[in-house]
Amino acid sequence: MTGITVGTHPKGAAAGPEGALVGLYDSAKLALVAPDNPSVFISTNGRGANAMAYWQGLAYMVHRDSNSVSVIDLANRRQINTLAVGGMPWGADAEADRLYVASFAENAVNVFDLVDHEPIATVSVTSQPALVAAGNDRAFISHLNGSISVVSADGALLDVFGPVTGDDAFGIDIDEVRNRLYVGSRNAKSILVLDSQTGVELTRYQLSIQPFALAFNSATKQLHVVDAVNNRLLTFDTRTGEQVSAHFIASQNADHGGQGLAVWDNTIYVAAYDAGILEIFDGGECAISTPTPTATPRQTATATAVRSPTPRPSATPVPTWTPTATATRTPTRVPPTATPTRRPTSTPTPRPTATPTTTPSPSPTATPTQQPSIIAKIEIVWPHGGAPVSEAKLANITAHLYEDELLNPVACAFDQPVRLWTTLNNAPARLTAIGQPRQVKENGRVFTVWDFNDIDVSAANDPQNVLNFFVTVDGYATRRNIWTHGADARTHSPQQDTPSDVTHNLPPAIDAKIEIVWPHDNAPITEAHYANISSILFEQDTLKALGSGVLPRPPVRLFSSVNNGINKERQQVPLGQPRVIDGDQFDYLVWDFNDIDISAANDPDNHIYFWLEVEGVTSATNIWTHGASGLTMAPEQDVPARSCR
């Protein structure tokens, strides 16, 4: 997935070989996002950009506030014509030299010939026409009263389907090869599949969310659906009716967003109204991220609903180093739902505690840059007996290992030790368990998973506590996700550690701790684009910092991941700059990471996880989570792209 900033309030979207076409509502400009080229912005003479349509090198921008359509020549980057339409035009689509525009306030559909841009007819339809899906010889118009109007290419009203269950119809698209019409009902939380010739209901996808824009992908026979309330892009296999993926997308705004969705050449474009960006998905991504359809828990536990309220974090402090500054308060997530598809929710930001006395275990090796890369993802956490977070004592955890981001699994006989690490609040990670391999079969694919059974999660019974889990693989530079488990919504504000002493030699084992995150200009999380981050290295299990005279000064890297994603490759990760702090009793070193991109957290549904690695010495890290909102996230379990070999 790629995200590109396009400007304030992108609303409608269309696509063609020239790229994605995004209408910016406030400025009424067209953002042309072309492959491998900078975005181009084209002005129009209309007001209020609503829907977008494309046909043979021309873009059509519907203007709600000026009752017009701008015709834009994409090759020459300019507007060449203006078409007059009815009051408050909303949806539009173009196909086979025809443009259909739904005029919401006039209960009409305007039909234009796109050869000469002359009007063919103004068709009176039932009330509240909204969105449009055009076919070769007719168009289908959804109505908020639940009806679907069928208008011919010569401007005749052919039929009226419905009203559909829920008495509202909104998102709409067509599969002309199979004569199927897909209609979303937000009130009924469903998608109806109709025979496009007769209007007969063939089947229905019952959802747990409100569907907004729909787009059929003819290359994959998949239907893509925007969930503007929870900011997700859902994908369904129309041959089976099964949901095959759910991807988090940038903030939409359910009142005004959720309408900018387009597909071209197996590429999916989603306009995020609130976030001001266009997100681009390869159609293959939506086919790979497949949820597990049925429960396959280990015998010692069952999947449980882990319920956790969502905190509301506050702004971070101004960027001036002081020993007692208060750190950013941000939410984290908790796992899973009552099925193997995990549904983590936000939990409080960790607060520092005294470092535990657990015996340290190896983390990075002395030569990490020479290690091959592997991906290790925690996929599910199963509290025993279905207990809630406040009562669960033990849980089973399962992780997958992948060779690459295409989700190709490791070899069936992969035998390197797989380690589970845990952090409690802001304390550094400690080794918790060694995984036990188990071969499974899901969706016809055979692969190996690693189980960590009977893991102590009782610390999370205290609502002040939060546990973070991650997995590493011996001998590999492990790219990982972070899984967080906790139960209480109260936000905790950790204090920075104050070194008790210094060590004048590089110790054999280190606790590497992020101490503070400083957004530039004290910007709030939803606006800050960059931050400075400071960390301290301690002799493990102490608060003895590295003294200013310690040589050599070890390289320290700052890793990060977003939501349920994994971190970047090591060579793409920034190195910290050592700096001496002049204390009253002794001088010690801190490592600074300046101008770190935190713009992903501008979307209140995103959370950025930070952690450290110290090269050339055994080290353990804490986990720092940065985000602006505690909204529930619902990542799906990954299923490998193929069987193991």
XYZ file of C-alpha atoms in Angstrom:
645
model
C 0.000 0.000 0.000
C 1.172 3.525 -0.853
C -0.234 6.740 0.577
C 0.090 10.030 -1.308
C -0.924 13.420 0.069
C -3.309 15.091 -2.381
C -4.800 17.981 -0.407
C -7.781 18.931 1.702
C -10.920 16.793 1.545
C -10.485 14.447 -1.430
C -13.978 13.141 -2.119
C -14.624 11.467 -5.465
C -12.197 9.184 -7.280
C -11.897 7.598 -10.710
C -9.005 6.018 -12.573
C -7.664 5.345 -16.048
C -4.354 4.606 -17.757
C -3.226 8.160 -16.951
C -3.503 7.437 -13.222
C -5.914 8.170 -10.398
C -8.289 11.131 -10.616
C -9.243 12.677 -7.280
C -11.640 15.564 -6.788
C -10.711 17.927 -3.946
C -13.988 19.154 -2.535
C -12.926 22.492 -1.033
C -10.766 23.783 -3.893
C -12.623 22.013 -6.732
C -9.230 21.006 -8.130
C -8.424 17.713 -9.795
C -5.465 15.811 -8.371
C -3.993 13.598 -11.096
C -1.845 10.970 -9.401
C 0.115 9.349 -12.197
C 2.363 6.289 -11.812
C 6.012 7.204 -11.162
C 5.330 10.925 -11.648
C 4.653 13.831 -9.285
C 0.993 14.595 -8.689
C -0.536 17.270 -10.932
C -3.277 19.645 -9.768
C -5.688 21.062 -12.346
C -8.036 23.956 -11.549
C -11.678 24.046 -12.614
C -14.346 26.748 -12.665
C -16.822 24.780 -10.549
C -17.537 24.771 -6.831
C -17.560 21.745 -4.544
C -16.021 18.654 -6.144
C -18.209 15.603 -5.635
C -17.998 12.540 -7.915
C -15.341 11.806 -10.547
C -15.701 9.867 -13.812
C -13.272 8.918 -16.592
C -13.666 8.200 -20.298
C -10.988 8.040 -23.027
C -8.462 10.547 -21.752
C -10.973 12.929 -20.201
C -11.904 13.422 -16.563
C -15.372 14.528 -15.491
C -15.672 16.349 -12.165
C -19.147 16.791 -10.696
C -19.639 20.080 -8.817
C -22.324 19.924 -6.182
C -22.402 23.645 -5.415
C -22.390 24.989 -8.985
C -24.652 22.335 -10.571
C -22.114 21.579 -13.261
C -19.585 19.069 -14.570
C -16.065 20.120 -15.566
C -14.570 18.292 -18.553
C -10.789 18.043 -18.129
C -8.270 17.112 -20.817
C -5.714 14.997 -18.972
C -3.086 15.144 -21.715
C -3.056 18.940 -21.770
C -3.812 19.343 -18.067
C -6.683 21.812 -18.468
C -10.451 22.155 -18.378
C -11.997 22.200 -21.866
C -15.751 22.278 -21.259
C -18.520 22.727 -18.691
C -21.750 20.726 -18.671
C -24.884 21.985 -16.919
C -26.774 19.499 -14.732
C -29.572 19.516 -12.146
C -29.483 20.678 -8.541
C -26.936 19.197 -6.138
C -25.393 16.623 -8.485
C -23.873 13.746 -6.546
C -22.797 10.542 -8.278
C -21.589 10.055 -11.846
C -20.113 7.382 -14.070
C -19.055 7.116 -17.714
C -19.080 4.170 -20.108
C -19.528 3.584 -23.858
C -19.538 7.288 -24.800
C -22.134 8.121 -22.172
C -21.961 10.133 -18.954
C -24.677 9.685 -16.331
C -25.021 12.242 -13.510
C -27.433 11.861 -10.568
C -28.917 15.201 -9.464
C -29.960 14.668 -5.862
C -32.046 17.814 -5.348
C -33.981 17.495 -8.622
C -34.613 13.737 -8.577
C -33.156 13.471 -12.057
C -30.414 11.785 -14.055
C -28.624 13.757 -16.773
C -27.365 11.700 -19.734
C -24.656 13.120 -22.038
C -23.139 11.962 -25.330
C -19.372 12.076 -24.776
C -18.511 12.252 -28.473
C -19.684 15.862 -28.709
C -20.567 16.502 -25.043
C -24.171 17.231 -25.892
C -27.045 16.397 -23.520
C -29.200 13.447 -24.550
C -31.897 13.561 -21.879
C -32.838 14.567 -18.368
C -34.570 11.549 -16.847
C -36.975 11.986 -13.930
C -36.422 9.336 -11.255
C -37.621 8.619 -7.743
C -36.342 10.685 -4.825
C -32.796 10.991 -3.493
C -30.643 9.652 -6.347
C -27.111 9.169 -5.057
C -24.378 7.108 -6.754
C -24.078 5.723 -10.291
C -22.687 2.560 -11.925
C -22.599 2.685 -15.737
C -22.675 -0.304 -18.091
C -22.452 -0.657 -21.851
C -26.046 0.280 -22.596
C -27.514 1.430 -19.289
C -26.697 2.887 -15.898
C -27.846 1.977 -12.404
C -28.533 4.736 -9.883
C -28.800 4.076 -6.145
C -31.341 6.049 -4.103
C -31.263 6.776 -0.404
C -34.915 5.656 -0.320
C -33.787 2.113 -1.198
C -34.617 2.089 -4.909
C -32.321 1.487 -7.888
C -33.193 3.267 -11.123
C -32.162 1.761 -14.452
C -31.588 4.373 -17.180
C -30.778 3.504 -20.800
C -28.037 5.040 -22.927
C -30.659 6.950 -24.921
C -32.181 8.473 -21.790
C -35.147 6.198 -21.037
C -36.130 4.967 -17.589
C -36.056 1.198 -18.125
C -36.887 -0.087 -14.651
C -36.849 0.568 -10.922
C -35.523 -2.179 -8.646
C -36.348 -2.390 -4.957
C -36.735 -0.872 -2.499
C -34.011 -2.969 -0.952
C -33.982 -4.225 2.625
C -33.055 -1.386 4.956
C -34.808 1.143 2.723
C -31.566 2.718 1.606
C -29.204 2.035 -1.280
C -25.829 3.728 -1.543
C -22.635 2.118 -2.866
C -23.190 0.466 -6.245
C -21.201 -1.269 -8.992
C -21.728 -3.803 -11.761
C -20.152 -6.986 -13.105
C -21.370 -6.941 -16.704
C -19.864 -10.286 -17.646
C -22.026 -12.123 -15.122
C -24.914 -9.616 -15.081
C -24.542 -8.943 -11.389
C -25.322 -5.673 -9.666
C -23.844 -5.017 -6.219
C -25.754 -2.606 -3.968
C -24.764 -1.568 -0.451
C -27.307 -0.783 2.262
C -25.891 1.132 5.209
C -29.057 0.792 7.286
C -29.248 -2.975 6.783
C -25.442 -3.409 6.987
C -25.486 -5.614 3.925
C -24.549 -5.875 0.262
C -27.188 -7.183 -2.103
C -26.269 -9.059 -5.257
C -28.976 -8.530 -7.885
C -29.480 -9.840 -11.395
C -28.732 -6.670 -13.356
C -31.275 -7.601 -16.032
C -34.233 -8.393 -13.778
C -33.438 -6.929 -10.349
C -33.978 -10.310 -8.693
C -31.921 -10.726 -5.520
C -29.384 -13.525 -6.021
C -27.663 -13.399 -2.642
C -26.746 -11.079 0.169
C -23.555 -10.412 2.147
C -24.575 -9.681 5.721
C -21.974 -7.440 7.356
C -21.170 -6.081 10.783
C -20.377 -2.646 9.345
C -21.990 -0.005 7.144
C -20.792 -0.283 3.530
C -20.069 2.966 1.727
C -18.503 3.018 -1.764
C -18.274 -0.276 -3.699
C -15.951 -1.150 -6.582
C -15.890 -4.400 -8.565
C -12.445 -5.590 -9.685
C -12.901 -7.551 -12.914
C -9.296 -8.787 -12.808
C -9.804 -10.700 -9.559
C -13.621 -11.002 -9.393
C -13.384 -9.252 -6.045
C -15.634 -6.571 -4.606
C -13.937 -3.806 -2.618
C -15.952 -1.996 0.040
C -15.124 1.135 2.043
C -16.038 1.094 5.732
C -15.915 4.830 6.490
C -16.893 4.407 10.136
C -14.014 2.104 11.115
C -11.667 3.213 8.306
C -11.181 -0.113 6.580
C -11.162 -1.452 3.048
C -12.938 -4.811 2.942
C -12.573 -7.231 0.050
C -14.976 -10.029 -0.890
C -14.555 -12.893 -3.341
C -17.746 -12.592 -5.404
C -17.491 -16.230 -6.494
C -17.867 -17.488 -2.930
C -19.231 -14.479 -1.064
C -16.440 -14.794 1.512
C -14.547 -11.824 2.888
C -10.903 -12.312 1.960
C -9.226 -9.291 3.535
C -9.626 -6.160 5.633
C -7.034 -3.394 5.348
C -6.857 -0.329 7.532
C -7.133 2.898 5.579
C -6.652 6.540 6.471
C -9.365 8.533 8.202
C -12.467 8.880 6.030
C -15.188 10.817 7.933
C -18.465 8.919 7.783
C -20.467 12.110 7.192
C -18.636 13.248 4.065
C -16.082 10.592 3.134
C -16.146 6.954 2.158
C -17.094 7.743 -1.449
C -13.754 7.934 -3.253
C -13.045 4.390 -4.470
C -11.833 3.349 -7.916
C -10.251 0.317 -9.590
C -8.103 0.292 -12.714
C -5.794 -2.425 -14.014
C -5.997 -4.392 -10.742
C -5.005 -1.337 -8.718
C -7.347 -0.008 -6.042
C -7.472 3.702 -5.199
C -9.062 4.970 -1.971
C -9.484 8.690 -1.258
C -9.344 9.545 2.463
C -11.532 12.614 2.985
C -10.338 13.477 6.493
C -6.689 12.524 6.057
C -6.229 14.300 2.716
C -4.432 11.412 1.076
C -4.936 8.860 -1.685
C -4.084 5.284 -0.766
C -3.079 2.867 -3.510
C -3.377 -0.899 -3.136
C -2.122 -3.562 -5.503
C -5.021 -5.925 -6.162
C -2.725 -8.755 -5.128
C -2.508 -7.336 -1.597
C -6.223 -7.760 -1.189
C -6.034 -11.368 -2.311
C -3.168 -12.326 -0.012
C -4.327 -10.975 3.340
C -6.935 -13.675 3.903
C -8.676 -14.234 7.239
C -9.038 -17.695 8.719
C -12.693 -18.682 8.208
C -12.975 -21.181 11.074
C -11.439 -21.541 14.507
C -8.353 -23.725 14.825
C -7.135 -23.113 18.379
C -4.634 -25.244 20.192
C -6.098 -27.887 22.467
C -5.230 -26.091 25.692
C -7.189 -22.918 25.006
C -10.031 -21.374 23.105
C -10.321 -18.021 21.419
C -11.775 -15.325 23.641
C -13.165 -11.881 23.359
C -10.583 -9.564 24.862
C -12.408 -6.400 25.712
C -10.500 -3.240 26.327
C -11.709 0.345 26.533
C -9.970 2.926 24.435
C -7.859 5.720 25.935
C -7.730 9.298 24.739
C -4.069 10.371 24.728
C -2.843 13.896 25.272
C -0.297 15.994 23.485
C 3.414 15.410 23.934
C 5.767 17.899 25.602
C 7.792 20.612 23.940
C 11.107 19.455 22.471
C 13.554 20.483 25.210
C 15.478 17.809 27.055
C 14.922 17.806 30.819
C 15.361 14.872 33.172
C 11.738 15.009 34.354
C 9.797 15.734 31.158
C 6.590 13.742 30.681
C 6.455 11.408 27.703
C 3.867 11.147 24.974
C 0.740 9.354 26.114
C -0.519 7.120 23.367
C -2.794 4.110 22.977
C -1.846 0.528 22.294
C -3.829 -2.527 21.298
C -5.147 -5.665 22.829
C -6.024 -8.930 21.088
C -8.431 -11.005 19.986
C -12.065 -11.706 19.335
C -14.039 -14.875 19.825
C -12.798 -16.258 16.519
C -9.258 -16.717 15.264
C -9.580 -13.404 13.420
C -8.003 -11.172 15.993
C -9.546 -7.861 16.968
C -7.116 -5.914 19.123
C -8.288 -2.759 20.826
C -6.438 0.181 22.238
C -5.031 0.095 25.761
C -3.034 2.537 27.889
C 0.451 3.657 27.036
C 3.103 1.898 29.098
C 4.631 3.629 32.116
C 8.158 2.899 33.282
C 8.668 0.522 36.161
C 11.732 -0.830 37.893
C 13.535 -3.190 35.574
C 12.710 -6.824 36.303
C 15.200 -9.300 37.620
C 14.562 -11.939 34.986
C 17.781 -13.395 33.614
C 18.597 -11.653 30.343
C 18.714 -13.633 27.132
C 20.311 -12.872 23.795
C 18.793 -10.307 21.465
C 20.735 -9.000 18.451
C 24.035 -10.604 17.564
C 27.398 -8.886 17.191
C 27.102 -8.832 13.388
C 23.443 -8.066 12.615
C 24.110 -6.617 9.203
C 25.342 -10.029 8.019
C 22.192 -11.844 9.044
C 19.508 -12.868 6.561
C 16.090 -11.305 7.042
C 12.929 -13.070 8.192
C 9.406 -11.910 9.095
C 7.881 -13.072 12.397
C 4.270 -12.112 13.121
C 2.187 -12.871 16.172
C -1.184 -13.854 14.723
C -3.337 -14.642 17.747
C -3.439 -14.667 21.548
C -5.810 -17.116 23.267
C -6.565 -16.443 26.964
C -7.427 -19.739 28.653
C -11.049 -20.532 29.255
C -12.365 -17.468 27.489
C -11.389 -15.235 30.411
C -11.432 -11.441 29.969
C -8.188 -9.503 30.322
C -8.996 -8.554 33.913
C -9.235 -12.236 34.903
C -7.076 -14.239 32.479
C -4.018 -15.838 34.068
C -2.604 -17.772 31.117
C -2.784 -17.524 27.335
C -1.531 -19.386 24.284
C 0.137 -17.394 21.503
C 0.749 -18.404 17.883
C 3.224 -16.845 15.432
C 3.885 -17.281 11.714
C 7.261 -17.008 9.964
C 7.585 -15.698 6.406
C 10.474 -15.446 3.994
C 9.253 -12.187 2.490
C 6.427 -9.646 2.377
C 4.581 -11.773 -0.183
C 3.844 -14.097 2.760
C 5.801 -17.044 1.399
C 6.205 -19.314 4.443
C 9.530 -20.615 5.675
C 10.534 -24.195 4.905
C 8.395 -26.931 6.439
C 11.449 -28.230 8.300
C 12.678 -24.800 9.506
C 14.415 -25.555 12.820
C 15.913 -22.313 14.169
C 14.768 -21.353 17.699
C 11.829 -18.924 17.705
C 11.654 -16.748 20.823
C 8.763 -14.870 22.414
C 9.656 -11.661 24.253
C 7.484 -9.673 26.657
C 7.636 -6.128 28.003
C 5.682 -5.022 31.069
C 4.700 -1.366 30.849
C 7.840 0.596 29.942
C 10.339 -2.013 31.131
C 12.724 -3.659 28.652
C 11.784 -6.954 27.036
C 12.624 -10.268 28.631
C 12.637 -13.729 27.094
C 9.363 -15.499 27.849
C 9.287 -18.765 25.897
C 10.692 -20.794 23.007
C 8.131 -21.630 20.334
C 7.013 -25.171 19.544
C 6.500 -25.826 15.801
C 3.174 -27.256 14.656
C 2.046 -27.954 11.099
C -1.427 -26.725 10.134
C -3.623 -26.673 7.043
C -5.731 -23.595 6.276
C -7.412 -22.602 3.022
C -5.771 -25.588 1.353
C -2.267 -24.463 2.370
C 0.007 -26.475 4.621
C 2.512 -24.525 6.693
C 4.233 -24.447 10.077
C 3.235 -22.195 12.967
C 4.977 -21.705 16.308
C 3.017 -22.013 19.562
C 3.884 -20.463 22.925
C 1.548 -22.152 25.389
C 0.622 -21.253 28.977
C 2.072 -17.741 28.847
C 1.536 -15.772 32.061
C -0.698 -12.768 31.293
C -1.869 -12.190 34.871
C 0.013 -8.885 35.123
C -2.661 -7.424 32.843
C -5.314 -8.189 35.486
C -4.125 -4.915 37.013
C -5.711 -2.218 34.829
C -2.576 -0.107 35.275
C -0.479 -2.693 33.436
C 0.035 -3.491 29.781
C 2.014 -6.322 28.173
C 3.764 -6.129 24.798
C 4.736 -9.274 22.889
C 7.021 -9.795 19.917
C 8.944 -12.674 18.338
C 12.542 -13.072 17.153
C 14.320 -15.899 15.320
C 17.875 -16.923 16.199
C 20.383 -16.184 13.449
C 18.065 -13.832 11.561
C 17.434 -10.097 11.436
C 13.796 -10.427 12.460
C 11.205 -8.053 11.069
C 8.274 -8.164 13.469
C 4.905 -6.843 14.536
C 4.053 -5.790 18.087
C 1.094 -7.295 19.948
C -0.161 -5.493 23.052
C -2.399 -6.948 25.779
C -4.122 -4.868 28.473
C -7.533 -4.068 29.894
C -7.930 -0.523 31.204
C -8.605 2.723 29.377
C -6.788 5.046 31.742
C -3.828 6.773 30.151
C -0.571 6.692 32.123
C 2.157 9.270 31.725
C 5.593 7.691 32.213
C 8.461 9.645 33.748
C 11.876 9.496 32.175
C 14.422 7.330 33.924
C 17.112 9.169 35.873
C 20.417 7.269 35.883
C 21.548 6.251 39.365
C 25.176 5.892 38.317
C 27.322 5.338 35.238
C 29.444 2.516 33.923
C 32.768 3.421 32.325
C 33.020 0.269 30.222
C 30.680 -1.219 27.648
C 28.722 -3.872 29.599
C 28.093 -7.346 28.146
C 24.306 -6.801 28.192
C 22.308 -3.585 27.817
C 18.782 -2.356 28.447
C 18.021 0.133 25.654
C 15.173 2.460 26.612
C 13.309 5.083 24.633
C 12.750 7.877 27.136
C 10.946 10.617 25.261
C 9.298 11.502 21.946
C 9.246 15.206 21.048
C 6.951 16.249 18.158
C 8.365 19.290 16.375
C 6.933 22.658 17.453
C 4.888 20.890 20.132
C 2.358 19.945 17.438
C -0.519 17.681 18.463
C -0.316 14.075 17.350
C -2.874 14.551 14.570
C -0.768 17.341 13.033
C 2.849 16.518 13.861
C 4.905 15.267 10.928
C 8.284 14.846 12.625
C 9.616 14.202 16.102
C 12.912 13.921 17.919
C 13.382 10.802 20.033
C 15.909 10.300 22.830
C 17.063 7.084 24.474
C 19.427 5.911 27.189
C 21.463 2.704 27.362
C 21.722 1.081 30.809
C 23.762 -1.818 32.090
C 21.140 -4.568 32.080
C 18.960 -4.837 35.206
C 20.314 -1.554 36.581
C 19.902 2.189 36.097
C 23.628 2.618 35.461
C 23.904 4.565 32.216
C 26.842 4.479 29.840
C 29.321 7.146 30.942
C 30.531 9.804 28.539
C 33.934 8.119 28.275
C 32.676 4.702 27.146
C 34.431 3.611 23.957
C 33.576 2.354 21.491
C 30.119 3.898 21.502
C 27.834 1.186 20.129
C 25.581 1.896 17.128
C 21.918 2.182 18.178
C 19.083 1.812 15.665
C 15.475 2.972 15.999
C 12.955 0.540 14.530
C 9.265 1.215 14.010
C 6.082 -0.364 12.723
C 2.543 0.879 12.140
C -0.516 -0.915 13.516
C -0.116 -4.620 12.793
C 2.628 -4.072 10.227
C 6.284 -5.024 10.409
C 9.402 -2.877 10.577
C 11.589 -1.964 7.625
C 14.802 -3.724 6.666
C 17.765 -2.897 8.904
C 19.567 -0.826 6.272
C 16.545 1.493 6.063
C 16.475 2.132 9.820
C 18.027 5.327 11.282
C 21.093 5.303 13.524
C 21.109 7.385 16.704
C 23.565 10.190 17.397
C 25.269 9.957 20.807
C 25.156 13.091 22.977
C 26.635 13.810 26.413
C 24.334 14.942 29.230
C 26.164 17.022 31.845
C 24.753 15.866 35.181
C 25.399 17.239 38.644
C 27.221 14.096 39.767
C 28.285 12.466 36.503
C 28.045 12.777 32.740
C 26.273 10.129 30.689
C 25.319 9.366 27.106
C 21.974 9.579 25.372
C 21.244 8.656 21.760
C 19.112 11.051 19.704
C 17.058 10.269 16.607
C 16.066 13.558 15.023
C 13.439 14.347 12.392
C 11.702 10.981 12.643
C 8.611 10.771 10.440
C 5.531 10.340 12.647
C 2.973 11.554 10.088
C 1.310 8.121 9.968
C -0.134 8.942 13.394
C -1.926 11.988 11.935
C -4.572 9.427 11.089
C -6.193 8.849 14.490
C -6.648 5.164 13.680
C -2.913 4.592 13.314
C -0.401 3.729 16.011
C 3.375 3.778 15.563
C 5.474 1.384 17.638
C 9.134 2.266 18.302
C 11.922 0.080 19.692
C 15.721 -0.023 19.744
C 18.527 -2.383 18.826
C 22.133 -1.996 19.915
C 24.639 -3.486 17.501
C 27.537 -5.593 18.696
C 26.199 -6.288 22.180
C 23.342 -8.246 23.752
C 20.474 -5.826 24.340
C 16.821 -5.642 25.317
C 14.407 -2.858 24.396
C 11.222 -1.284 25.671
C 8.277 -0.594 23.344
C 7.016 2.963 22.818
C 3.636 3.512 21.182
C 2.671 6.803 19.545
C -0.846 7.612 18.373
C -3.776 9.960 18.813
C -6.841 7.823 19.300
C -7.962 4.625 20.933
C -10.215 3.470 18.111
C -10.570 -0.300 17.788
C -8.420 -1.954 15.135
C -9.299 -5.262 13.554
C -6.389 -6.794 11.625
C -7.074 -10.168 10.062
C -4.859 -13.185 10.581
C -2.434 -13.721 7.743
C -2.640 -16.826 5.590
C 0.510 -17.780 3.636
C 0.557 -17.260 -0.110
C 1.356 -20.953 -0.626
C 2.175 -24.132 1.269
C 5.590 -24.576 2.841
C 8.192 -26.612 0.959
